PDB file of C-alpha atoms and ligand atoms in Angstrom:
ATOM      1  CA  MET A   1      22.889  41.195 -41.604  1.00 94.00           C
ATOM      2  CA  ASN A   2      19.695  40.611 -43.536  1.00 96.00           C
ATOM      3  CA  GLU A   3      18.566  42.987 -46.345  1.00 97.00           C
ATOM      4  CA  ASP A   4      16.676  45.357 -44.073  1.00 97.00           C
ATOM      5  CA  GLN A   5      19.614  45.713 -41.681  1.00 98.00           C
ATOM      6  CA  LEU A   6      21.951  46.300 -44.625  1.00 98.00           C
ATOM      7  CA  ARG A   7      19.581  49.038 -45.885  1.00 98.00           C
ATOM      8  CA  GLU A   8      19.732  50.641 -42.425  1.00 98.00           C
ATOM      9  CA  HIS A   9      23.496  50.263 -42.257  1.00 98.00           C
ATOM     10  CA  ILE A  10      24.013  51.960 -45.746  1.00 98.00           C
ATOM     11  CA  ALA A  11      21.930  54.914 -44.525  1.00 98.00           C
ATOM     12  CA  LEU A  12      23.826  55.056 -41.134  1.00 98.00           C
ATOM     13  CA  LEU A  13      27.347  55.019 -42.762  1.00 98.00           C
ATOM     14  CA  GLY A  14      26.171  57.415 -45.511  1.00 98.00           C
ATOM     15  CA  LYS A  15      25.098  59.926 -42.820  1.00 98.00           C
ATOM     16  CA  SER A  16      28.250  59.404 -40.906  1.00 98.00           C
ATOM     17  CA  LEU A  17      30.413  60.152 -44.048  1.00 98.00           C
ATOM     18  CA  TYR A  18      28.226  63.217 -44.802  1.00 98.00           C
ATOM     19  CA  ASP A  19      28.258  64.613 -41.238  1.00 98.00           C
ATOM     20  CA  ARG A  20      32.111  64.486 -41.218  1.00 98.00           C
ATOM     21  CA  GLY A  21      32.363  66.315 -44.561  1.00 98.00           C
ATOM     22  CA  LEU A  22      33.533  63.239 -46.543  1.00 98.00           C
ATOM     23  CA  ALA A  23      30.376  63.408 -48.759  1.00 98.00           C
ATOM     24  CA  HIS A  24      28.554  66.529 -49.915  1.00 98.00           C
ATOM     25  CA  GLY A  25      25.584  67.461 -52.055  1.00 98.00           C
ATOM     26  CA  SER A  26      24.533  64.368 -54.139  1.00 98.00           C
ATOM     27  CA  ALA A  27      28.151  63.254 -54.634  1.00 98.00           C
ATOM     28  CA  GLY A  28      29.144  59.611 -53.864  1.00 98.00           C
ATOM     29  CA  ASN A  29      27.477  56.292 -53.874  1.00 98.00           C
ATOM     30  CA  ILE A  30      27.489  53.038 -51.868  1.00 98.00           C
ATOM     31  CA  SER A  31      26.591  49.437 -52.791  1.00 98.00           C
ATOM     32  CA  VAL A  32      26.432  46.173 -50.920  1.00 98.00           C
ATOM     33  CA  LYS A  33      26.265  42.599 -52.300  1.00 98.00           C
ATOM     34  CA  LEU A  34      23.227  40.405 -51.463  1.00 98.00           C
ATOM     35  CA  SER A  35      22.803  36.741 -52.293  1.00 96.00           C
ATOM     36  CA  ASP A  36      20.374  37.664 -55.016  1.00 96.00           C
ATOM     37  CA  GLY A  37      21.841  40.896 -56.365  1.00 98.00           C
ATOM     38  CA  TRP A  38      22.954  44.321 -54.877  1.00 98.00           C
ATOM     39  CA  LEU A  39      21.756  47.248 -52.893  1.00 98.00           C
ATOM     40  CA  MET A  40      22.805  50.568 -54.485  1.00 98.00           C
ATOM     41  CA  THR A  41      22.186  54.127 -53.329  1.00 98.00           C
ATOM     42  CA  PRO A  42      19.780  55.942 -55.724  1.00 98.00           C
ATOM     43  CA  THR A  43      21.092  58.473 -58.283  1.00 98.00           C
ATOM     44  CA  ASN A  44      21.206  62.105 -57.164  1.00 98.00           C
ATOM     45  CA  SER A  45      20.640  61.095 -53.515  1.00 98.00           C
ATOM     46  CA  CYS A  46      22.304  62.793 -50.620  1.00 98.00           C
ATOM     47  CA  MET A  47      24.497  60.420 -48.542  1.00 98.00           C
ATOM     48  CA  GLY A  48      23.381  62.272 -45.371  1.00 98.00           C
ATOM     49  CA  ARG A  49      19.654  61.824 -46.027  1.00 98.00           C
ATOM     50  CA  LEU A  50      19.141  58.306 -47.475  1.00 98.00           C
ATOM     51  CA  ASP A  51      15.799  56.679 -46.924  1.00 98.00           C
ATOM     52  CA  PRO A  52      16.584  52.918 -46.366  1.00 98.00           C
ATOM     53  CA  ALA A  53      13.267  51.819 -47.917  1.00 98.00           C
ATOM     54  CA  ARG A  54      14.084  53.728 -51.190  1.00 98.00           C
ATOM     55  CA  ILE A  55      17.599  52.391 -51.752  1.00 98.00           C
ATOM     56  CA  SER A  56      17.655  50.657 -55.108  1.00 98.00           C
ATOM     57  CA  LYS A  57      17.805  46.832 -55.339  1.00 98.00           C
ATOM     58  CA  LEU A  58      19.367  45.245 -58.472  1.00 98.00           C
ATOM     59  CA  ASP A  59      19.174  41.655 -59.509  1.00 98.00           C
ATOM     60  CA  LEU A  60      22.355  39.695 -60.513  1.00 96.00           C
ATOM     61  CA  ASP A  61      21.896  40.993 -64.144  1.00 95.00           C
ATOM     62  CA  GLY A  62      22.027  44.604 -62.794  1.00 95.00           C
ATOM     63  CA  LYS A  63      18.233  45.162 -63.447  1.00 97.00           C
ATOM     64  CA  LEU A  64      16.284  47.374 -61.062  1.00 98.00           C
ATOM     65  CA  VAL A  65      13.826  45.177 -58.999  1.00 98.00           C
ATOM     66  CA  ALA A  66      12.927  47.656 -56.170  1.00 97.00           C
ATOM     67  CA  GLY A  67      13.494  51.210 -54.970  1.00 98.00           C
ATOM     68  CA  ASP A  68      14.432  54.414 -56.694  1.00 98.00           C
ATOM     69  CA  LYS A  69      16.588  54.688 -59.984  1.00 98.00           C
ATOM     70  CA  PRO A  70      20.108  53.527 -59.108  1.00 98.00           C
ATOM     71  CA  SER A  71      23.323  55.522 -59.206  1.00 98.00           C
ATOM     72  CA  LYS A  72      24.767  56.381 -62.570  1.00 98.00           C
ATOM     73  CA  GLU A  73      28.010  54.640 -61.410  1.00 98.00           C
ATOM     74  CA  THR A  74      26.170  51.267 -61.156  1.00 98.00           C
ATOM     75  CA  PHE A  75      28.275  49.819 -63.939  1.00 96.00           C
ATOM     76  CA  LEU A  76      31.449  50.762 -62.120  1.00 97.00           C
ATOM     77  CA  HIS A  77      30.366  49.142 -58.949  1.00 98.00           C
ATOM     78  CA  ILE A  78      29.292  45.976 -60.793  1.00 98.00           C
ATOM     79  CA  ALA A  79      32.731  45.871 -62.541  1.00 97.00           C
ATOM     80  CA  MET A  80      34.357  45.741 -59.149  1.00 98.00           C
ATOM     81  CA  TYR A  81      32.115  42.852 -57.891  1.00 98.00           C
ATOM     82  CA  GLN A  82      32.693  40.878 -61.134  1.00 97.00           C
ATOM     83  CA  GLU A  83      36.430  41.176 -60.945  1.00 98.00           C
ATOM     84  CA  ARG A  84      36.883  40.677 -57.203  1.00 97.00           C
ATOM     85  CA  ALA A  85      35.180  37.495 -55.809  1.00 96.00           C
ATOM     86  CA  SER A  86      35.752  38.637 -52.217  1.00 96.00           C
ATOM     87  CA  CYS A  87      34.043  42.057 -52.745  1.00 98.00           C
ATOM     88  CA  GLY A  88      31.070  42.545 -50.468  1.00 98.00           C
ATOM     89  CA  ALA A  89      30.627  46.355 -50.746  1.00 98.00           C
ATOM     90  CA  VAL A  90      31.879  49.249 -52.851  1.00 98.00           C
ATOM     91  CA  VAL A  91      32.101  52.941 -51.819  1.00 98.00           C
ATOM     92  CA  HIS A  92      32.678  55.915 -54.119  1.00 98.00           C
ATOM     93  CA  LEU A  93      33.287  59.456 -52.763  1.00 98.00           C
ATOM     94  CA  HIS A  94      34.252  62.928 -53.954  1.00 98.00           C
ATOM     95  CA  SER A  95      36.167  63.535 -50.618  1.00 98.00           C
ATOM     96  CA  ILE A  96      38.200  66.675 -51.085  1.00 98.00           C
ATOM     97  CA  HIS A  97      41.812  65.640 -50.503  1.00 98.00           C
ATOM     98  CA  SER A  98      41.469  62.522 -52.637  1.00 98.00           C
ATOM     99  CA  VAL A  99      39.852  64.564 -55.363  1.00 98.00           C
ATOM    100  CA  ALA A 100      42.747  67.174 -55.111  1.00 98.00           C
ATOM    101  CA  VAL A 101      45.307  64.365 -55.617  1.00 98.00           C
ATOM    102  CA  SER A 102      43.262  62.977 -58.461  1.00 98.00           C
ATOM    103  CA  CYS A 103      43.821  66.304 -60.282  1.00 98.00           C
ATOM    104  CA  MET A 104      47.648  66.307 -59.940  1.00 98.00           C
ATOM    105  CA  GLU A 105      50.032  65.693 -62.815  1.00 97.00           C
ATOM    106  CA  GLY A 106      52.664  62.986 -62.890  1.00 97.00           C
ATOM    107  CA  LEU A 107      51.084  60.397 -60.648  1.00 98.00           C
ATOM    108  CA  ASP A 108      52.161  56.725 -60.791  1.00 98.00           C
ATOM    109  CA  ALA A 109      49.122  55.088 -62.182  1.00 98.00           C
ATOM    110  CA  GLN A 110      50.036  51.732 -60.483  1.00 97.00           C
ATOM    111  CA  ASN A 111      50.713  53.182 -57.032  1.00 98.00           C
ATOM    112  CA  VAL A 112      49.545  56.737 -56.561  1.00 98.00           C
ATOM    113  CA  PHE A 113      50.707  57.293 -52.936  1.00 98.00           C
ATOM    114  CA  PRO A 114      54.295  57.119 -51.746  1.00 98.00           C
ATOM    115  CA  PRO A 115      54.605  54.686 -48.684  1.00 98.00           C
ATOM    116  CA  ILE A 116      54.140  57.235 -45.926  1.00 98.00           C
ATOM    117  CA  THR A 117      52.197  55.289 -43.207  1.00 98.00           C
ATOM    118  CA  ALA A 118      51.544  51.756 -42.176  1.00 98.00           C
ATOM    119  CA  TYR A 119      47.765  52.062 -42.322  1.00 97.00           C
ATOM    120  CA  ALA A 120      47.902  53.335 -45.933  1.00 98.00           C
ATOM    121  CA  ILE A 121      49.783  50.169 -46.875  1.00 98.00           C
ATOM    122  CA  MET A 122      47.487  47.866 -44.786  1.00 97.00           C
ATOM    123  CA  GLN A 123      44.097  49.361 -45.903  1.00 97.00           C
ATOM    124  CA  VAL A 124      44.589  51.082 -49.239  1.00 98.00           C
ATOM    125  CA  GLY A 125      47.519  49.187 -50.640  1.00 97.00           C
ATOM    126  CA  ARG A 126      48.630  50.044 -54.155  1.00 97.00           C
ATOM    127  CA  LEU A 127      46.171  52.809 -55.309  1.00 98.00           C
ATOM    128  CA  ALA A 128      45.584  52.655 -59.000  1.00 98.00           C
ATOM    129  CA  LEU A 129      44.775  55.706 -61.138  1.00 98.00           C
ATOM    130  CA  VAL A 130      42.380  55.413 -64.167  1.00 98.00           C
ATOM    131  CA  PRO A 131      42.148  58.185 -66.791  1.00 98.00           C
ATOM    132  CA  TYR A 132      39.326  60.674 -66.784  1.00 98.00           C
ATOM    133  CA  TYR A 133      35.943  59.800 -68.280  1.00 98.00           C
ATOM    134  CA  PRO A 134      32.660  61.540 -67.482  1.00 98.00           C
ATOM    135  CA  PRO A 135      30.691  60.319 -64.447  1.00 97.00           C
ATOM    136  CA  GLY A 136      28.511  57.292 -65.360  1.00 95.00           C
ATOM    137  CA  ASP A 137      30.326  56.683 -68.728  1.00 97.00           C
ATOM    138  CA  GLU A 138      30.646  53.022 -69.432  1.00 95.00           C
ATOM    139  CA  ALA A 139      34.263  53.677 -70.465  1.00 97.00           C
ATOM    140  CA  LEU A 140      34.963  54.635 -66.799  1.00 97.00           C
ATOM    141  CA  ALA A 141      33.409  51.346 -65.618  1.00 96.00           C
ATOM    142  CA  ASP A 142      35.592  49.493 -68.248  1.00 97.00           C
ATOM    143  CA  ALA A 143      38.823  51.372 -67.071  1.00 98.00           C
ATOM    144  CA  VAL A 144      38.022  50.303 -63.472  1.00 98.00           C
ATOM    145  CA  ARG A 145      37.325  46.702 -64.622  1.00 98.00           C
ATOM    146  CA  ARG A 146      40.830  46.513 -66.179  1.00 98.00           C
ATOM    147  CA  VAL A 147      42.577  47.316 -62.833  1.00 98.00           C
ATOM    148  CA  ALA A 148      40.089  45.912 -60.334  1.00 98.00           C
ATOM    149  CA  CYS A 149      41.633  42.445 -60.285  1.00 96.00           C
ATOM    150  CA  ALA A 150      44.935  43.802 -58.990  1.00 97.00           C
ATOM    151  CA  HIS A 151      43.671  46.872 -56.917  1.00 98.00           C
ATOM    152  CA  HIS A 152      40.780  47.133 -54.452  1.00 98.00           C
ATOM    153  CA  ALA A 153      41.354  50.919 -54.260  1.00 98.00           C
ATOM    154  CA  VAL A 154      41.145  52.977 -57.468  1.00 98.00           C
ATOM    155  CA  LEU A 155      41.330  56.746 -57.989  1.00 98.00           C
ATOM    156  CA  LEU A 156      39.352  58.249 -60.940  1.00 98.00           C
ATOM    157  CA  ALA A 157      41.323  61.095 -62.449  1.00 98.00           C
ATOM    158  CA  ASN A 158      39.729  64.521 -61.787  1.00 98.00           C
ATOM    159  CA  HIS A 159      36.979  62.802 -60.025  1.00 98.00           C
ATOM    160  CA  GLY A 160      37.508  60.804 -56.809  1.00 98.00           C
ATOM    161  CA  PRO A 161      38.204  57.465 -55.045  1.00 98.00           C
ATOM    162  CA  VAL A 162      36.438  53.987 -55.363  1.00 98.00           C
ATOM    163  CA  VAL A 163      37.126  51.259 -52.842  1.00 98.00           C
ATOM    164  CA  ALA A 164      35.966  47.625 -52.748  1.00 98.00           C
ATOM    165  CA  GLY A 165      35.863  45.809 -49.292  1.00 98.00           C
ATOM    166  CA  SER A 166      34.813  42.482 -47.981  1.00 98.00           C
ATOM    167  CA  SER A 167      31.991  44.249 -45.996  1.00 98.00           C
ATOM    168  CA  LEU A 168      30.575  47.723 -45.909  1.00 98.00           C
ATOM    169  CA  ASP A 169      32.536  48.579 -42.870  1.00 98.00           C
ATOM    170  CA  ALA A 170      35.807  47.421 -44.403  1.00 98.00           C
ATOM    171  CA  ALA A 171      35.116  49.435 -47.556  1.00 98.00           C
ATOM    172  CA  VAL A 172      34.273  52.608 -45.521  1.00 98.00           C
ATOM    173  CA  ASN A 173      37.318  52.192 -43.246  1.00 98.00           C
ATOM    174  CA  ALA A 174      39.597  51.818 -46.318  1.00 98.00           C
ATOM    175  CA  ILE A 175      38.176  54.797 -48.153  1.00 98.00           C
ATOM    176  CA  GLU A 176      38.501  56.970 -44.999  1.00 98.00           C
ATOM    177  CA  GLU A 177      42.162  55.850 -44.745  1.00 98.00           C
ATOM    178  CA  LEU A 178      42.561  56.742 -48.442  1.00 98.00           C
ATOM    179  CA  GLU A 179      41.203  60.268 -47.762  1.00 98.00           C
ATOM    180  CA  GLN A 180      43.495  60.704 -44.720  1.00 98.00           C
ATOM    181  CA  THR A 181      46.496  59.530 -46.757  1.00 98.00           C
ATOM    182  CA  ALA A 182      45.615  61.996 -49.581  1.00 98.00           C
ATOM    183  CA  LYS A 183      45.463  64.768 -46.996  1.00 98.00           C
ATOM    184  CA  LEU A 184      48.871  63.781 -45.594  1.00 98.00           C
ATOM    185  CA  VAL A 185      50.418  63.615 -49.043  1.00 98.00           C
ATOM    186  CA  LEU A 186      49.297  67.162 -49.642  1.00 98.00           C
ATOM    187  CA  LEU A 187      50.405  68.325 -46.163  1.00 98.00           C
ATOM    188  CA  LEU A 188      53.886  66.790 -46.766  1.00 98.00           C
ATOM    189  CA  LYS A 189      54.291  68.068 -50.302  1.00 95.00           C
ATOM    190  CA  ASP A 190      56.941  70.656 -49.556  1.00 95.00           C
ATOM    191  CA  HIS A 191      58.546  68.937 -46.692  1.00 98.00           C
ATOM    192  CA  PRO A 192      61.436  66.442 -46.811  1.00 97.00           C
ATOM    193  CA  THR A 193      59.797  63.146 -45.954  1.00 97.00           C
ATOM    194  CA  GLN A 194      60.982  59.901 -44.420  1.00 97.00           C
ATOM    195  CA  LEU A 195      59.237  57.165 -46.433  1.00 98.00           C
ATOM    196  CA  LEU A 196      58.861  53.567 -45.338  1.00 98.00           C
ATOM    197  CA  SER A 197      61.468  51.392 -46.873  1.00 98.00           C
ATOM    198  CA  PRO A 198      60.644  48.570 -49.414  1.00 97.00           C
ATOM    199  CA  GLU A 199      61.499  46.101 -46.565  1.00 98.00           C
ATOM    200  CA  GLN A 200      59.064  47.834 -44.105  1.00 98.00           C
ATOM    201  CA  VAL A 201      56.316  47.777 -46.790  1.00 97.00           C
ATOM    202  CA  ALA A 202      56.918  44.069 -47.560  1.00 97.00           C
ATOM    203  CA  GLU A 203      56.787  43.271 -43.757  1.00 97.00           C
ATOM    204  CA  LEU A 204      53.329  45.028 -43.526  1.00 97.00           C
ATOM    205  CA  ASN A 205      52.060  43.171 -46.570  1.00 96.00           C
ATOM    206  CA  ARG A 206      53.257  39.842 -45.006  1.00 96.00           C
ATOM    207  CA  ARG A 207      51.602  40.590 -41.640  1.00 96.00           C
ATOM    208  CA  PHE A 208      48.379  42.290 -42.541  1.00 93.00           C
ATOM    209  CA  VAL A 209      47.440  42.023 -46.248  1.00 78.00           C
ATOM    210  CA  HIS A 210      45.813  38.808 -47.397  1.00 59.00           C
TER     211      HIS A 210
HETATM  212  P1  13P B 301      24.923  59.359 -58.516  1.00 50.04           P
HETATM  213  O1  13P B 301      24.184  60.467 -57.826  1.00 50.04           O
HETATM  214  O2  13P B 301      24.319  58.977 -59.819  1.00 50.04           O
HETATM  215  O3  13P B 301      25.175  58.235 -57.607  1.00 50.04           O
HETATM  216  O4  13P B 301      26.328  59.901 -58.909  1.00 50.04           O
HETATM  217  C1  13P B 301      27.071  60.595 -57.960  1.00 50.04           C
HETATM  218  C2  13P B 301      28.502  60.530 -58.233  1.00 50.04           C
HETATM  219  O5  13P B 301      29.306  60.504 -57.302  1.00 50.04           O
HETATM  220  C3  13P B 301      28.936  60.415 -59.588  1.00 50.04           C
HETATM  221  O6  13P B 301      30.332  60.085 -59.658  1.00 50.04           O
END
């Protein structure tokens, strides 16, 4: 896709997330890699009403070259791109079940979710948890940078999920799977649960995770 098509695609998927209640108000942000920088959703914009022409364009130094003022989480997105060579897009949401899990005590910071479904293993993998910092704080971006090399999916404590993907579609699919998995974890909280075995998880990683 060329830059204009990517602008349209960000607006299309932003609206899709908003229409299905996965984004609300001005929460969440989306970025996509270009050959000469990144497209980034503007700060305080509503995912459901993005104007493709006003989406921010940053150069490879992160400097704004076109469009509105970019998301306050720009540093966090750039940290993902810098640590993950294969990263083509980053999506951050405040989707409700993921946020609920991000507020829970006693999570495993290296692997937040128990192995409950195949698709969670295949698309989310080992979800990392980073400590709470205020939105847009550079310390939050630094915390994500420290785990990004080993994890494409990160949960920000008391805040929400961030996912990197090879393309925008891949990142959106993975963050939707993360949200569904968080919902399942909450639904199953008081029910004895059959988890996937370490062998079943290893087999999924062999077959589907590269
Ligand atoms: P922006 O409106 O600056 O993108 O911030 C929204 C958000 O989700 C903060 O975490």
